[in-house]
Amino acid sequence: MKADLLNDPVFGMAAEQFDRVADFLELDEQVRERCKWPKRLITVSLPVTMDDGRTEVFFGHRVQHHLSRGPVKGGLRFHPSVNIGEVAALAMWMNWKCALMGLPFGGGKGGITCDPRTMSPREQERLTRRFAQEISQFIGPEVDVMAPDVGTTSQHMAWILDTYSTREGRFVPEVITGKPVQLQGSEGRTQATGHGVAFLAARALNKLGIPISKATAVVQGFGNVGSYAVSTMTDYGMKVQGVSDITGAIWNDDGIDPKALREHVAKTGGVAGFPDADAIDPDALLLQKCDVLVPAALERVITKDNAPKLKCRILAEAANGPTTPEADTIIENRGDIFLLPDILCNAGGVTVSYFEWVQNLQRFSWDKKEVLSKLETKLNEAFERLLSFTKKKKCSHRLGALALGVDTVANVKKTRGLFP
Ligand code: NAD
């Protein structure tokens, strides 16, 4: 199993990062091994009746990296490239993220290998409910709390909540986060990750002495995270000149209007063909001169090939694992890019998910202003903690963020003993 995981390129990358951090922290061998490997890897087969009457069998995965600090928390992804190694890597990163942010959770992640773009809403509902049914004995408010990720939305969370609650015979909103507000979802959850990315980009601009009103940005991905990052950065007065998604990339020197782009995407299914911008090669988009570059789509898009050619001042990693280890070394050696590492940059989502869980457990709700203000306080604390740690230890932002997370988990494991 260890070799299978290490052979997966995404898990291999997460493990390589972990080993670097463990060396840096001088973790002893016992704790190092316990921190590295996932506690539970669960794979279920999911027979689903398709609209044409066929039965198709999908595979769904859930990885609970560790349960030493509380229930695991993490998204559920629908994408054709989902596999157990990728899910395990994403679960490991969630650990360090929750610990860095001071949230009482371990890391989890799930995914179903499917292409939601080719499936009808009814097929997606049947698949989601089947997954919820198969996985329900392994999840729960004190064990594993899922949330949306690539290819899933609040509607998918509502189906999971309904399936789980029906099985339990009572309404259990605290089993899932990122659900619709009318099912006790949190105000502000939908925009939380993108809002957090924009907030931290603004804090980084401030540290670099770049006026926010003069700053430019490029965003790869216009889904949940990318679209709200674009809206919030635009609200702050920044000019978002380039945006891409799976359908193509667009550019406008004067900035792209997020509201008009959102309407275009709702109508056509993608950013390609947006009338108020020119088409641009998606690979070239990442290399345009800008103050803030936001990869907000998938993993491993900043590579050893494009890292030397980046012309951004800040790399705000909204996606999970967008930078390969080779690219990371190049960026570190260049020294001219302020990195906002993924486990901090996109932590807005899990932080508001935590707020949602707390509100559900208390049967209480906060308004959007309160949620976003509490989110900004938490993000700012983690940002400042990271900057003072990296200054003191003379290390990169990536290493510093991971080290703060790993150290917290390792200390809990040491204190509790061998079992957790
Ligand atoms: P999403 O499915 O809503 O959006 C993904 C976007 O990426 C879409 O616009 C899609 O068209 C685009 N995309 C896919 N392949 C692409 C390609 N090859 N080139 C350019 N664009 C491409 O997903 P999301 O929830 O916005 O998540 C995006 C990233 O952020 C993922 O890495 C996810 O793990 C991470 N993340 C999400 C959250 C959250 O709250 N949703 C929280 C933390 C991290």
Tab-separated table of C-alpha atoms and ligand atoms in Angstrom:
chain	number	residue	atom	x	y	z
A	1	MET	CA	0.000	0.000	0.000
A	2	LYS	CA	2.826	2.421	0.877
A	3	ALA	CA	4.479	1.779	-2.499
A	4	ASP	CA	1.129	2.146	-4.341
A	5	LEU	CA	0.547	5.512	-2.732
A	6	LEU	CA	4.099	6.707	-3.328
A	7	ASN	CA	3.801	5.739	-7.019
A	8	ASP	CA	0.920	8.156	-7.437
A	9	PRO	CA	2.374	11.487	-8.641
A	10	VAL	CA	0.157	13.677	-6.432
A	11	PHE	CA	0.641	11.604	-3.278
A	12	GLY	CA	4.354	11.343	-4.127
A	13	MET	CA	4.492	15.132	-4.208
A	14	ALA	CA	2.681	15.482	-0.853
A	15	ALA	CA	4.972	12.830	0.689
A	16	GLU	CA	8.096	14.532	-0.678
A	17	GLN	CA	6.944	17.845	0.813
A	18	PHE	CA	6.214	16.106	4.101
A	19	ASP	CA	9.689	14.498	4.225
A	20	ARG	CA	11.322	17.904	3.700
A	21	VAL	CA	9.289	19.374	6.538
A	22	ALA	CA	9.933	16.401	8.824
A	23	ASP	CA	13.699	16.814	8.226
A	24	PHE	CA	13.419	20.545	8.908
A	25	LEU	CA	11.541	19.887	12.174
A	26	GLU	CA	13.879	16.983	13.002
A	27	LEU	CA	10.841	14.799	13.751
A	28	ASP	CA	11.796	11.486	15.265
A	29	GLU	CA	11.216	8.405	13.091
A	30	GLN	CA	8.184	7.092	15.070
A	31	VAL	CA	6.128	10.251	14.895
A	32	ARG	CA	7.251	10.931	11.326
A	33	GLU	CA	5.791	7.644	10.044
A	34	ARG	CA	2.549	8.102	11.982
A	35	CYS	CA	2.071	11.598	10.627
A	36	LYS	CA	2.781	10.611	7.043
A	37	TRP	CA	0.411	7.697	6.360
A	38	PRO	CA	-3.379	7.947	6.229
A	39	LYS	CA	-5.388	6.321	9.026
A	40	ARG	CA	-8.216	5.103	6.764
A	41	LEU	CA	-8.500	4.625	2.987
A	42	ILE	CA	-12.044	3.730	1.980
A	43	THR	CA	-13.104	2.813	-1.576
A	44	VAL	CA	-16.678	1.929	-2.491
A	45	SER	CA	-18.249	0.815	-5.759
A	46	LEU	CA	-21.312	2.755	-6.778
A	47	PRO	CA	-23.760	1.135	-9.208
A	48	VAL	CA	-25.992	3.873	-10.627
A	49	THR	CA	-28.919	3.728	-13.068
A	50	MET	CA	-28.213	6.146	-15.888
A	51	ASP	CA	-30.927	8.060	-17.744
A	52	ASP	CA	-30.765	5.649	-20.701
A	53	GLY	CA	-31.503	2.680	-18.402
A	54	ARG	CA	-27.924	1.338	-18.276
A	55	THR	CA	-26.296	0.495	-14.919
A	56	GLU	CA	-22.903	2.135	-14.629
A	57	VAL	CA	-20.494	1.329	-11.801
A	58	PHE	CA	-18.461	4.269	-10.476
A	59	PHE	CA	-15.772	4.220	-7.780
A	60	GLY	CA	-15.792	6.598	-4.832
A	61	HIS	CA	-13.016	7.175	-2.314
A	62	ARG	CA	-12.736	8.756	1.107
A	63	VAL	CA	-9.415	9.125	2.919
A	64	GLN	CA	-9.237	10.068	6.601
A	65	HIS	CA	-5.647	11.044	7.145
A	66	HIS	CA	-5.758	11.180	10.918
A	67	LEU	CA	-8.322	11.589	13.659
A	68	SER	CA	-5.940	12.641	16.437
A	69	ARG	CA	-7.198	16.237	16.796
A	70	GLY	CA	-10.925	15.705	16.121
A	71	PRO	CA	-13.146	14.687	13.204
A	72	VAL	CA	-11.631	14.847	9.725
A	73	LYS	CA	-12.719	17.656	7.477
A	74	GLY	CA	-12.383	17.975	3.736
A	75	GLY	CA	-14.063	18.226	0.367
A	76	LEU	CA	-15.658	15.738	-1.985
A	77	ARG	CA	-14.483	16.003	-5.587
A	78	PHE	CA	-16.188	14.819	-8.811
A	79	HIS	CA	-13.627	14.624	-11.611
A	80	PRO	CA	-12.484	12.073	-14.235
A	81	SER	CA	-8.900	12.024	-12.868
A	82	VAL	CA	-9.868	11.204	-9.254
A	83	ASN	CA	-7.941	8.246	-7.807
A	84	ILE	CA	-7.078	7.067	-4.311
A	85	GLY	CA	-3.539	8.504	-4.418
A	86	GLU	CA	-4.738	11.988	-5.326
A	87	VAL	CA	-7.449	11.817	-2.652
A	88	ALA	CA	-4.880	10.671	-0.040
A	89	ALA	CA	-2.574	13.573	-0.929
A	90	LEU	CA	-5.404	16.081	-0.655
A	91	ALA	CA	-6.378	14.572	2.729
A	92	MET	CA	-2.800	14.971	3.969
A	93	TRP	CA	-2.721	18.657	2.923
A	94	MET	CA	-6.042	19.207	4.722
A	95	ASN	CA	-4.354	18.046	7.937
A	96	TRP	CA	-1.644	20.626	7.842
A	97	LYS	CA	-4.155	23.286	6.786
A	98	CYS	CA	-6.550	22.627	9.680
A	99	ALA	CA	-3.637	22.570	12.125
A	100	LEU	CA	-2.096	25.769	10.681
A	101	MET	CA	-5.460	27.524	11.024
A	102	GLY	CA	-5.935	26.232	14.594
A	103	LEU	CA	-9.139	24.319	13.680
A	104	PRO	CA	-10.011	21.224	15.762
A	105	PHE	CA	-9.995	18.849	12.785
A	106	GLY	CA	-7.828	16.283	11.049
A	107	GLY	CA	-7.633	16.146	7.271
A	108	GLY	CA	-9.971	14.201	5.020
A	109	LYS	CA	-10.812	14.165	1.345
A	110	GLY	CA	-13.114	12.266	-0.964
A	111	GLY	CA	-13.713	11.882	-4.637
A	112	ILE	CA	-15.708	10.017	-7.234
A	113	THR	CA	-14.138	9.196	-10.592
A	114	CYS	CA	-16.738	10.636	-12.944
A	115	ASP	CA	-17.271	13.508	-15.347
A	116	PRO	CA	-20.150	15.583	-13.961
A	117	ARG	CA	-20.129	17.709	-17.117
A	118	THR	CA	-21.472	14.750	-19.104
A	119	MET	CA	-24.040	13.684	-16.477
A	120	SER	CA	-27.602	14.966	-16.056
A	121	PRO	CA	-28.648	16.465	-12.680
A	122	ARG	CA	-30.706	13.321	-11.939
A	123	GLU	CA	-27.733	11.048	-12.669
A	124	GLN	CA	-25.572	13.207	-10.387
A	125	GLU	CA	-28.209	13.011	-7.666
A	126	ARG	CA	-28.377	9.205	-7.890
A	127	LEU	CA	-24.574	8.950	-7.810
A	128	THR	CA	-24.258	11.345	-4.844
A	129	ARG	CA	-26.980	9.595	-2.820
A	130	ARG	CA	-25.464	6.185	-3.569
A	131	PHE	CA	-22.068	7.428	-2.344
A	132	ALA	CA	-23.651	8.927	0.797
A	133	GLN	CA	-25.397	5.623	1.514
A	134	GLU	CA	-22.234	3.527	1.014
A	135	ILE	CA	-20.021	5.868	3.055
A	136	SER	CA	-22.516	6.752	5.808
A	137	GLN	CA	-21.158	4.187	8.280
A	138	PHE	CA	-17.711	5.837	8.053
A	139	ILE	CA	-18.766	9.504	8.431
A	140	GLY	CA	-20.630	11.582	11.033
A	141	PRO	CA	-20.457	14.948	12.827
A	142	GLU	CA	-17.767	13.686	15.239
A	143	VAL	CA	-15.938	11.474	12.712
A	144	ASP	CA	-15.828	12.944	9.214
A	145	VAL	CA	-17.527	16.078	7.906
A	146	MET	CA	-17.480	16.519	4.102
A	147	ALA	CA	-17.754	19.712	2.036
A	148	PRO	CA	-17.829	20.732	-1.660
A	149	ASP	CA	-14.734	20.649	-3.866
A	150	VAL	CA	-14.033	20.509	-7.611
A	151	GLY	CA	-17.174	19.476	-9.470
A	152	THR	CA	-19.512	19.505	-6.453
A	153	THR	CA	-21.779	22.238	-5.108
A	154	SER	CA	-24.110	22.981	-2.209
A	155	GLN	CA	-26.764	20.880	-4.011
A	156	HIS	CA	-24.566	17.765	-3.783
A	157	MET	CA	-24.090	18.495	-0.063
A	158	ALA	CA	-27.890	18.774	0.334
A	159	TRP	CA	-28.343	15.291	-1.195
A	160	ILE	CA	-25.718	13.853	1.177
A	161	LEU	CA	-27.351	15.569	4.163
A	162	ASP	CA	-30.755	14.216	3.149
A	163	THR	CA	-29.509	10.649	2.607
A	164	TYR	CA	-27.581	10.615	5.905
A	165	SER	CA	-30.454	12.215	7.864
A	166	THR	CA	-32.985	9.755	6.421
A	167	ARG	CA	-30.743	6.871	7.503
A	168	GLU	CA	-30.398	8.355	11.025
A	169	GLY	CA	-34.114	9.144	11.274
A	170	ARG	CA	-33.458	12.783	12.238
A	171	PHE	CA	-32.173	15.984	10.617
A	172	VAL	CA	-28.370	16.115	11.060
A	173	PRO	CA	-27.098	19.368	9.490
A	174	GLU	CA	-23.731	19.104	11.283
A	175	VAL	CA	-22.758	16.044	9.185
A	176	ILE	CA	-21.851	18.206	6.187
A	177	THR	CA	-20.776	21.764	5.412
A	178	GLY	CA	-21.113	23.944	2.347
A	179	LYS	CA	-24.827	23.068	2.209
A	180	PRO	CA	-27.564	25.529	1.165
A	181	VAL	CA	-28.396	28.220	3.742
A	182	GLN	CA	-32.018	27.017	3.970
A	183	LEU	CA	-30.671	23.665	5.236
A	184	GLN	CA	-28.641	25.497	7.922
A	185	GLY	CA	-25.642	26.150	5.728
A	186	SER	CA	-23.552	29.127	6.799
A	187	GLU	CA	-23.944	32.562	5.325
A	188	GLY	CA	-20.698	33.406	3.542
A	189	ARG	CA	-19.617	29.767	2.945
A	190	THR	CA	-20.020	29.882	-0.845
A	191	GLN	CA	-17.702	32.860	-1.255
A	192	ALA	CA	-15.415	32.004	1.699
A	193	THR	CA	-12.493	30.403	-0.156
A	194	GLY	CA	-12.352	32.983	-2.948
A	195	HIS	CA	-12.886	35.823	-0.462
A	196	GLY	CA	-10.009	34.505	1.648
A	197	VAL	CA	-7.719	34.265	-1.384
A	198	ALA	CA	-8.451	37.899	-2.291
A	199	PHE	CA	-8.067	39.043	1.343
A	200	LEU	CA	-4.651	37.387	1.661
A	201	ALA	CA	-3.541	38.682	-1.757
A	202	ALA	CA	-4.402	42.189	-0.501
A	203	ARG	CA	-2.418	41.592	2.729
A	204	ALA	CA	0.570	40.437	0.632
A	205	LEU	CA	0.303	43.491	-1.664
A	206	ASN	CA	0.306	45.610	1.459
A	207	LYS	CA	3.487	43.924	2.733
A	208	LEU	CA	5.156	44.545	-0.644
A	209	GLY	CA	4.067	48.194	-0.638
A	210	ILE	CA	1.986	47.808	-3.835
A	211	PRO	CA	-1.196	49.962	-3.744
A	212	ILE	CA	-4.223	47.688	-4.088
A	213	SER	CA	-5.973	50.134	-6.431
A	214	LYS	CA	-3.062	49.828	-8.886
A	215	ALA	CA	-2.666	46.059	-8.672
A	216	THR	CA	-3.459	43.649	-11.511
A	217	ALA	CA	-4.378	39.960	-11.361
A	218	VAL	CA	-4.701	36.847	-13.492
A	219	VAL	CA	-6.893	33.933	-12.392
A	220	GLN	CA	-6.862	30.357	-13.713
A	221	GLY	CA	-10.228	28.704	-13.018
A	222	PHE	CA	-13.606	30.405	-12.777
A	223	GLY	CA	-15.474	27.934	-10.603
A	224	ASN	CA	-16.426	28.491	-6.991
A	225	VAL	CA	-13.012	29.653	-5.784
A	226	GLY	CA	-11.812	31.491	-8.892
A	227	SER	CA	-15.040	33.392	-9.502
A	228	TYR	CA	-15.302	34.724	-5.940
A	229	ALA	CA	-11.584	35.568	-5.886
A	230	VAL	CA	-12.172	37.621	-9.057
A	231	SER	CA	-15.248	39.364	-7.569
A	232	THR	CA	-13.594	40.231	-4.251
A	233	MET	CA	-10.335	41.418	-5.847
A	234	THR	CA	-12.411	43.598	-8.200
A	235	ASP	CA	-14.395	44.954	-5.213
A	236	TYR	CA	-11.061	45.856	-3.556
A	237	GLY	CA	-10.226	47.975	-6.661
A	238	MET	CA	-7.815	45.538	-8.332
A	239	LYS	CA	-7.929	44.951	-12.081
A	240	VAL	CA	-8.377	41.288	-13.048
A	241	GLN	CA	-7.095	41.277	-16.630
A	242	GLY	CA	-7.014	37.555	-17.445
A	243	VAL	CA	-9.244	34.598	-16.570
A	244	SER	CA	-9.347	31.011	-17.825
A	245	ASP	CA	-11.355	27.876	-17.305
A	246	ILE	CA	-11.612	24.498	-19.000
A	247	THR	CA	-13.193	26.117	-22.096
A	248	GLY	CA	-10.365	28.620	-22.743
A	249	ALA	CA	-8.704	31.832	-21.561
A	250	ILE	CA	-9.646	35.503	-21.994
A	251	TRP	CA	-7.858	38.832	-21.576
A	252	ASN	CA	-8.849	42.494	-21.236
A	253	ASP	CA	-6.234	45.187	-20.397
A	254	ASP	CA	-8.948	47.276	-18.717
A	255	GLY	CA	-10.079	44.454	-16.456
A	256	ILE	CA	-12.858	41.874	-16.702
A	257	ASP	CA	-16.274	42.585	-15.187
A	258	PRO	CA	-16.944	39.581	-12.884
A	259	LYS	CA	-20.723	40.002	-12.912
A	260	ALA	CA	-20.920	40.041	-16.720
A	261	LEU	CA	-18.510	37.084	-16.912
A	262	ARG	CA	-20.558	35.105	-14.389
A	263	GLU	CA	-23.700	35.704	-16.496
A	264	HIS	CA	-21.836	34.636	-19.656
A	265	VAL	CA	-20.615	31.432	-17.948
A	266	ALA	CA	-24.131	30.657	-16.675
A	267	LYS	CA	-25.455	31.063	-20.229
A	268	THR	CA	-22.691	29.333	-22.241
A	269	GLY	CA	-20.981	27.003	-19.746
A	270	GLY	CA	-17.540	28.653	-19.830
A	271	VAL	CA	-15.468	31.830	-20.149
A	272	ALA	CA	-14.603	31.197	-23.837
A	273	GLY	CA	-16.324	33.624	-26.169
A	274	PHE	CA	-16.875	36.316	-23.495
A	275	PRO	CA	-17.617	39.340	-25.683
A	276	ASP	CA	-15.743	41.971	-23.598
A	277	ALA	CA	-12.336	40.269	-23.824
A	278	ASP	CA	-9.938	38.715	-26.332
A	279	ALA	CA	-9.077	35.034	-26.463
A	280	ILE	CA	-5.568	34.150	-25.242
A	281	ASP	CA	-3.664	30.872	-25.148
A	282	PRO	CA	-4.411	29.270	-21.719
A	283	ASP	CA	-0.737	28.329	-21.125
A	284	ALA	CA	0.418	31.849	-22.046
A	285	LEU	CA	-2.108	33.318	-19.587
A	286	LEU	CA	-0.058	32.106	-16.629
A	287	LEU	CA	3.030	33.885	-17.982
A	288	GLN	CA	1.476	37.350	-18.329
A	289	LYS	CA	2.892	40.206	-16.267
A	290	CYS	CA	0.667	40.803	-13.251
A	291	ASP	CA	0.903	41.573	-9.546
A	292	VAL	CA	-1.149	38.577	-8.397
A	293	LEU	CA	-1.341	35.221	-10.167
A	294	VAL	CA	-4.091	32.961	-8.828
A	295	PRO	CA	-4.127	29.306	-9.939
A	296	ALA	CA	-7.668	28.291	-8.882
A	297	ALA	CA	-8.279	25.120	-10.915
A	298	LEU	CA	-6.295	21.894	-10.498
A	299	GLU	CA	-2.971	20.547	-9.215
A	300	ARG	CA	0.479	20.786	-10.784
A	301	VAL	CA	-0.063	23.659	-13.201
A	302	ILE	CA	3.032	25.613	-12.103
A	303	THR	CA	5.855	23.363	-13.284
A	304	LYS	CA	9.614	23.468	-13.825
A	305	ASP	CA	8.856	24.603	-17.400
A	306	ASN	CA	6.763	27.670	-16.637
A	307	ALA	CA	8.077	28.610	-13.142
A	308	PRO	CA	11.203	30.381	-14.493
A	309	LYS	CA	8.989	32.444	-16.838
A	310	LEU	CA	6.354	33.648	-14.348
A	311	LYS	CA	6.029	37.443	-14.245
A	312	CYS	CA	3.925	37.853	-11.109
A	313	ARG	CA	4.885	39.457	-7.783
A	314	ILE	CA	2.545	37.280	-5.717
A	315	LEU	CA	1.588	33.659	-6.379
A	316	ALA	CA	-1.681	33.081	-4.530
A	317	GLU	CA	-2.276	29.332	-4.525
A	318	ALA	CA	-6.061	29.081	-4.456
A	319	ALA	CA	-6.054	25.499	-5.792
A	320	ASN	CA	-4.613	22.630	-3.778
A	321	GLY	CA	-1.113	21.608	-4.868
A	322	PRO	CA	-0.882	23.842	-7.967
A	323	THR	CA	2.943	24.033	-7.790
A	324	THR	CA	5.194	20.994	-8.335
A	325	PRO	CA	8.168	20.511	-5.956
A	326	GLU	CA	10.611	21.322	-8.810
A	327	ALA	CA	8.731	24.554	-9.544
A	328	ASP	CA	8.700	25.306	-5.835
A	329	THR	CA	12.495	25.138	-5.687
A	330	ILE	CA	12.750	27.413	-8.733
A	331	ILE	CA	10.405	29.967	-7.145
A	332	GLU	CA	12.290	29.803	-3.840
A	333	ASN	CA	15.628	30.358	-5.625
A	334	ARG	CA	14.231	33.218	-7.720
A	335	GLY	CA	13.330	35.029	-4.497
A	336	ASP	CA	11.231	37.652	-6.308
A	337	ILE	CA	7.800	36.008	-5.859
A	338	PHE	CA	5.816	36.323	-2.622
A	339	LEU	CA	4.233	32.881	-2.227
A	340	LEU	CA	0.892	32.465	-0.497
A	341	PRO	CA	1.039	28.674	-0.006
A	342	ASP	CA	-2.139	26.688	-0.683
A	343	ILE	CA	-2.672	25.510	2.881
A	344	LEU	CA	-2.969	29.128	3.975
A	345	CYS	CA	-4.238	30.774	0.792
A	346	ASN	CA	-7.328	28.596	0.316
A	347	ALA	CA	-8.023	28.012	4.023
A	348	GLY	CA	-11.052	30.341	3.901
A	349	GLY	CA	-13.281	27.447	2.852
A	350	VAL	CA	-12.428	25.094	5.682
A	351	THR	CA	-12.447	27.940	8.192
A	352	VAL	CA	-16.020	28.916	7.324
A	353	SER	CA	-16.895	25.217	7.175
A	354	TYR	CA	-15.683	25.070	10.769
A	355	PHE	CA	-17.906	28.074	11.583
A	356	GLU	CA	-20.813	26.273	9.877
A	357	TRP	CA	-20.252	23.108	11.958
A	358	VAL	CA	-20.046	25.178	15.171
A	359	GLN	CA	-23.258	27.046	14.293
A	360	ASN	CA	-25.030	23.733	13.505
A	361	LEU	CA	-23.896	22.103	16.749
A	362	GLN	CA	-25.222	25.141	18.639
A	363	ARG	CA	-28.404	25.404	16.506
A	364	PHE	CA	-27.494	29.058	16.039
A	365	SER	CA	-26.623	31.202	12.997
A	366	TRP	CA	-24.410	34.213	12.333
A	367	ASP	CA	-24.946	36.756	9.538
A	368	LYS	CA	-22.607	37.076	6.549
A	369	LYS	CA	-20.843	40.163	7.927
A	370	GLU	CA	-19.990	38.361	11.154
A	371	VAL	CA	-18.829	35.231	9.300
A	372	LEU	CA	-16.547	37.105	6.889
A	373	SER	CA	-15.155	39.316	9.639
A	374	LYS	CA	-14.356	36.275	11.826
A	375	LEU	CA	-12.783	34.651	8.735
A	376	GLU	CA	-10.556	37.659	8.065
A	377	THR	CA	-9.420	37.692	11.697
A	378	LYS	CA	-8.433	33.999	11.542
A	379	LEU	CA	-6.684	34.339	8.176
A	380	ASN	CA	-4.800	37.433	9.287
A	381	GLU	CA	-3.613	35.702	12.482
A	382	ALA	CA	-2.316	32.723	10.474
A	383	PHE	CA	-0.707	35.027	7.867
A	384	GLU	CA	1.149	37.036	10.529
A	385	ARG	CA	2.125	33.859	12.425
A	386	LEU	CA	3.580	32.456	9.213
A	387	LEU	CA	5.532	35.613	8.372
A	388	SER	CA	7.062	35.845	11.832
A	389	PHE	CA	7.927	32.092	11.805
A	390	THR	CA	9.613	32.273	8.361
A	391	LYS	CA	11.528	35.387	9.416
A	392	LYS	CA	12.744	33.714	12.600
A	393	LYS	CA	13.597	30.380	10.940
A	394	LYS	CA	14.818	31.940	7.683
A	395	CYS	CA	12.734	29.511	5.620
A	396	SER	CA	10.334	29.772	2.680
A	397	HIS	CA	6.624	30.448	3.108
A	398	ARG	CA	5.825	26.919	1.857
A	399	LEU	CA	8.137	25.243	4.333
A	400	GLY	CA	7.025	27.529	7.154
A	401	ALA	CA	3.293	26.905	6.605
A	402	LEU	CA	3.745	23.139	6.386
A	403	ALA	CA	6.082	23.123	9.386
A	404	LEU	CA	3.580	24.982	11.563
A	405	GLY	CA	0.872	22.471	10.572
A	406	VAL	CA	2.966	19.296	10.844
A	407	ASP	CA	4.478	20.343	14.172
A	408	THR	CA	1.007	20.827	15.703
A	409	VAL	CA	-0.147	17.362	14.582
A	410	ALA	CA	3.124	15.681	15.645
A	411	ASN	CA	2.875	17.211	19.121
A	412	VAL	CA	-0.690	15.961	19.554
A	413	LYS	CA	0.331	12.449	18.472
A	414	LYS	CA	3.323	12.484	20.827
A	415	THR	CA	1.181	13.665	23.741
A	416	ARG	CA	-1.683	11.217	23.139
A	417	GLY	CA	0.470	8.106	22.582
A	418	LEU	CA	0.707	5.437	19.875
A	419	PHE	CA	-2.968	4.764	19.043
A	420	PRO	CA	-4.328	7.890	17.342
B	1	NAD	P1	-14.922	24.199	-9.339
B	1	NAD	O1	-15.257	22.872	-9.924
B	1	NAD	O2	-16.038	25.069	-8.868
B	1	NAD	O3	-14.084	25.037	-10.418
B	1	NAD	C1	-12.954	24.544	-11.069
B	1	NAD	C2	-12.634	25.515	-12.191
B	1	NAD	O4	-11.408	25.112	-12.807
B	1	NAD	C3	-13.691	25.540	-13.298
B	1	NAD	O5	-13.864	26.862	-13.746
B	1	NAD	C4	-13.048	24.700	-14.405
B	1	NAD	O6	-13.523	25.047	-15.708
B	1	NAD	C5	-11.599	25.109	-14.214
B	1	NAD	N1	-10.661	24.198	-14.856
B	1	NAD	C6	-10.666	22.840	-14.854
B	1	NAD	N2	-9.641	22.382	-15.601
B	1	NAD	C7	-8.992	23.475	-16.060
B	1	NAD	C8	-7.872	23.675	-16.878
B	1	NAD	N3	-7.201	22.633	-17.378
B	1	NAD	N4	-7.470	24.958	-17.144
B	1	NAD	C9	-8.141	26.014	-16.642
B	1	NAD	N5	-9.224	25.889	-15.860
B	1	NAD	C10	-9.629	24.642	-15.577
B	1	NAD	O7	-13.840	23.937	-8.195
B	1	NAD	P2	-13.463	24.893	-6.976
B	1	NAD	O8	-14.286	24.504	-5.810
B	1	NAD	O9	-13.443	26.303	-7.443
B	1	NAD	O10	-11.967	24.387	-6.642
B	1	NAD	C11	-10.835	24.873	-7.358
B	1	NAD	C12	-9.574	24.502	-6.592
B	1	NAD	O11	-9.637	25.084	-5.292
B	1	NAD	C13	-9.334	23.001	-6.350
B	1	NAD	O12	-7.962	22.734	-6.337
B	1	NAD	C14	-9.911	22.780	-4.966
B	1	NAD	O13	-9.354	21.635	-4.331
B	1	NAD	C15	-9.474	24.063	-4.310
B	1	NAD	N6	-10.235	24.423	-3.117
B	1	NAD	C16	-11.594	24.589	-3.158
B	1	NAD	C17	-12.277	24.992	-2.011
B	1	NAD	C18	-13.755	25.286	-2.010
B	1	NAD	O14	-14.244	25.798	-0.988
B	1	NAD	N7	-14.473	25.041	-3.089
B	1	NAD	C19	-11.570	25.170	-0.811
B	1	NAD	C20	-10.178	24.988	-0.795
B	1	NAD	C21	-9.528	24.618	-1.971
